[in-house]
Coordinates of C-alpha atoms in Angstrom, one line a residue:
E14 CA 148.0 193.8 135.4
L15 CA 151.4 192.4 135.7
C16 CA 153.1 190.4 132.9
T17 CA 153.3 186.8 134.0
A18 CA 155.3 185.4 131.1
M19 CA 157.3 186.5 128.1
I20 CA 158.1 183.8 125.6
F21 CA 160.2 184.2 122.5
F22 CA 160.0 182.1 119.4
D23 CA 162.1 181.6 116.3
P24 CA 160.3 183.7 113.6
D25 CA 160.5 180.6 111.3
D26 CA 158.7 178.4 113.9
L27 CA 155.1 179.6 114.0
R28 CA 153.9 176.1 115.1
A29 CA 155.8 176.4 118.3
A30 CA 154.0 179.7 119.1
Q31 CA 150.7 178.1 118.1
R32 CA 151.4 175.1 120.4
E33 CA 152.1 177.5 123.3
A34 CA 149.0 179.5 122.6
W35 CA 146.8 176.4 122.3
A36 CA 148.3 175.1 125.6
R37 CA 147.4 178.3 127.3
W38 CA 143.9 178.2 125.8
A39 CA 143.4 174.7 127.0
A40 CA 144.4 175.7 130.5
I41 CA 141.6 178.3 130.5
D42 CA 139.1 176.1 128.5
P43 CA 139.9 172.4 128.7
T44 CA 137.3 171.6 126.0
A45 CA 139.7 173.1 123.5
A46 CA 142.6 170.7 124.3
E47 CA 141.4 167.6 122.3
L48 CA 140.3 169.6 119.3
T49 CA 143.5 171.7 119.0
A50 CA 145.6 168.6 119.6
R51 CA 143.8 166.8 116.7
L52 CA 144.1 169.8 114.4
G53 CA 147.8 170.1 115.3
D54 CA 148.3 166.5 114.3
V55 CA 146.7 167.2 111.0
I56 CA 148.8 170.3 110.4
D57 CA 152.0 168.4 111.2
A58 CA 151.1 165.4 109.1
W59 CA 150.1 167.6 106.1
N60 CA 153.3 169.7 106.3
A61 CA 155.4 166.5 106.5
K62 CA 153.5 165.2 103.5
D63 CA 152.7 162.0 105.5
L64 CA 149.7 160.3 104.1
D65 CA 150.0 157.4 106.5
R66 CA 149.9 159.7 109.5
L67 CA 146.9 161.6 108.0
R68 CA 145.1 158.3 107.5
T69 CA 145.1 157.7 111.3
L70 CA 143.4 161.0 111.9
F71 CA 140.3 160.5 109.7
A72 CA 137.4 158.1 109.9
E73 CA 137.2 155.5 107.1
D74 CA 133.7 157.0 106.2
L75 CA 135.0 160.6 106.1
V76 CA 132.9 163.0 104.0
A77 CA 134.8 166.0 102.8
E78 CA 132.9 168.7 100.9
D79 CA 134.6 171.7 99.4
H80 CA 132.1 174.5 98.7
R81 CA 134.6 176.9 97.3
R82 CA 134.3 178.2 93.7
T83 CA 137.5 176.5 92.8
G84 CA 137.2 173.7 95.3
I85 CA 137.4 170.0 94.6
G86 CA 133.7 169.3 95.4
R87 CA 132.7 166.3 97.5
S88 CA 134.8 163.2 98.3
E89 CA 133.3 160.3 100.2
G90 CA 135.6 158.0 102.1
R91 CA 139.0 158.6 103.7
E92 CA 140.9 157.1 100.8
A93 CA 139.2 159.4 98.3
Y94 CA 140.0 162.4 100.4
L95 CA 143.7 161.3 100.8
R96 CA 144.0 160.9 97.0
S97 CA 142.9 164.5 96.6
V98 CA 145.5 165.6 99.2
A99 CA 148.2 163.7 97.4
A100 CA 147.2 165.3 94.1
L101 CA 147.5 168.8 95.8
W102 CA 151.0 167.9 97.0
E103 CA 151.9 166.7 93.5
L104 CA 150.8 170.1 92.1
A105 CA 152.5 172.1 94.8
P106 CA 155.2 170.1 96.5
E107 CA 156.5 173.2 98.2
S108 CA 153.3 174.0 100.1
R109 CA 152.2 174.2 103.7
L110 CA 149.0 174.2 105.7
D111 CA 148.4 176.7 108.5
A112 CA 145.2 176.3 110.4
G113 CA 143.5 177.2 113.6
W114 CA 144.9 180.7 114.2
F115 CA 141.3 181.9 114.3
W116 CA 138.4 179.9 115.7
L117 CA 134.9 180.9 115.0
A118 CA 133.4 178.1 117.2
H119 CA 134.6 175.0 119.0
A120 CA 133.1 172.2 121.0
P121 CA 134.3 168.7 121.9
H122 CA 132.7 167.3 118.7
G123 CA 134.1 169.8 116.3
G124 CA 134.9 173.3 115.3
V125 CA 135.0 176.1 112.8
Y126 CA 138.4 177.6 112.1
S127 CA 140.5 179.5 109.6
C128 CA 143.0 177.8 107.2
R129 CA 145.7 178.9 104.8
R130 CA 147.4 176.8 102.2
S131 CA 150.4 178.5 100.7
G132 CA 153.5 177.7 98.7
R133 CA 154.8 177.3 95.2
L134 CA 153.4 175.4 92.3
R135 CA 155.5 172.8 90.6
E136 CA 155.6 175.1 87.6
G137 CA 156.9 178.0 89.7
G138 CA 154.0 180.3 90.6
E139 CA 153.4 181.2 94.3
F140 CA 149.9 180.9 95.8
V141 CA 148.0 181.6 99.0
A142 CA 144.5 180.2 99.6
D143 CA 142.6 181.3 102.7
F144 CA 139.4 179.4 103.6
L145 CA 137.2 178.3 106.6
V146 CA 136.8 174.7 107.7
V147 CA 133.9 173.1 109.6
A148 CA 135.2 169.8 111.1
L149 CA 133.2 167.2 113.0
V150 CA 134.8 164.6 115.2
E151 CA 133.4 161.2 116.5
R152 CA 135.3 158.5 118.4
G153 CA 138.5 160.6 118.2
L154 CA 138.5 160.8 114.4
T155 CA 137.4 163.5 112.0
T156 CA 134.3 162.3 110.2
R157 CA 133.3 165.4 108.2
L158 CA 135.1 168.3 106.7
E159 CA 133.3 171.2 105.0
V160 CA 135.4 173.9 103.3
F161 CA 134.1 177.4 102.5
E162 CA 135.3 180.7 101.1
V163 CA 136.2 183.2 103.8
D164 CA 133.5 185.5 102.6

């Protein structure tokens, strides 16, 4: 086969590469477009530490359940979840979220994808946390998040 495109990205801008990959995926499978756009908005809002923007992406009755051994457990309601996000940012202000590099499943109503949260704790230690997320979407808003250990 012939190469049809060669695209170069700044090594420090993985999101640009991800946006390009997702656009190409959506061209092949249009059902991926809405889900990747929504996840991209979450990633960008999380990394900008923008609670107001995150608030617009989650349903008011959001249920988030963290099943990991060191997870935060269950939070009911968008505001409860956003308080937990703000607490994570407080503990690790130099942190970032990367998500959706690997998709185990996707459909118009949700998906299962990989996530990584990494950075530096306020007290100085570096961390990396890999996990899987199951996300459900209704009416254009995330209504449920379930977080699991990779294994």
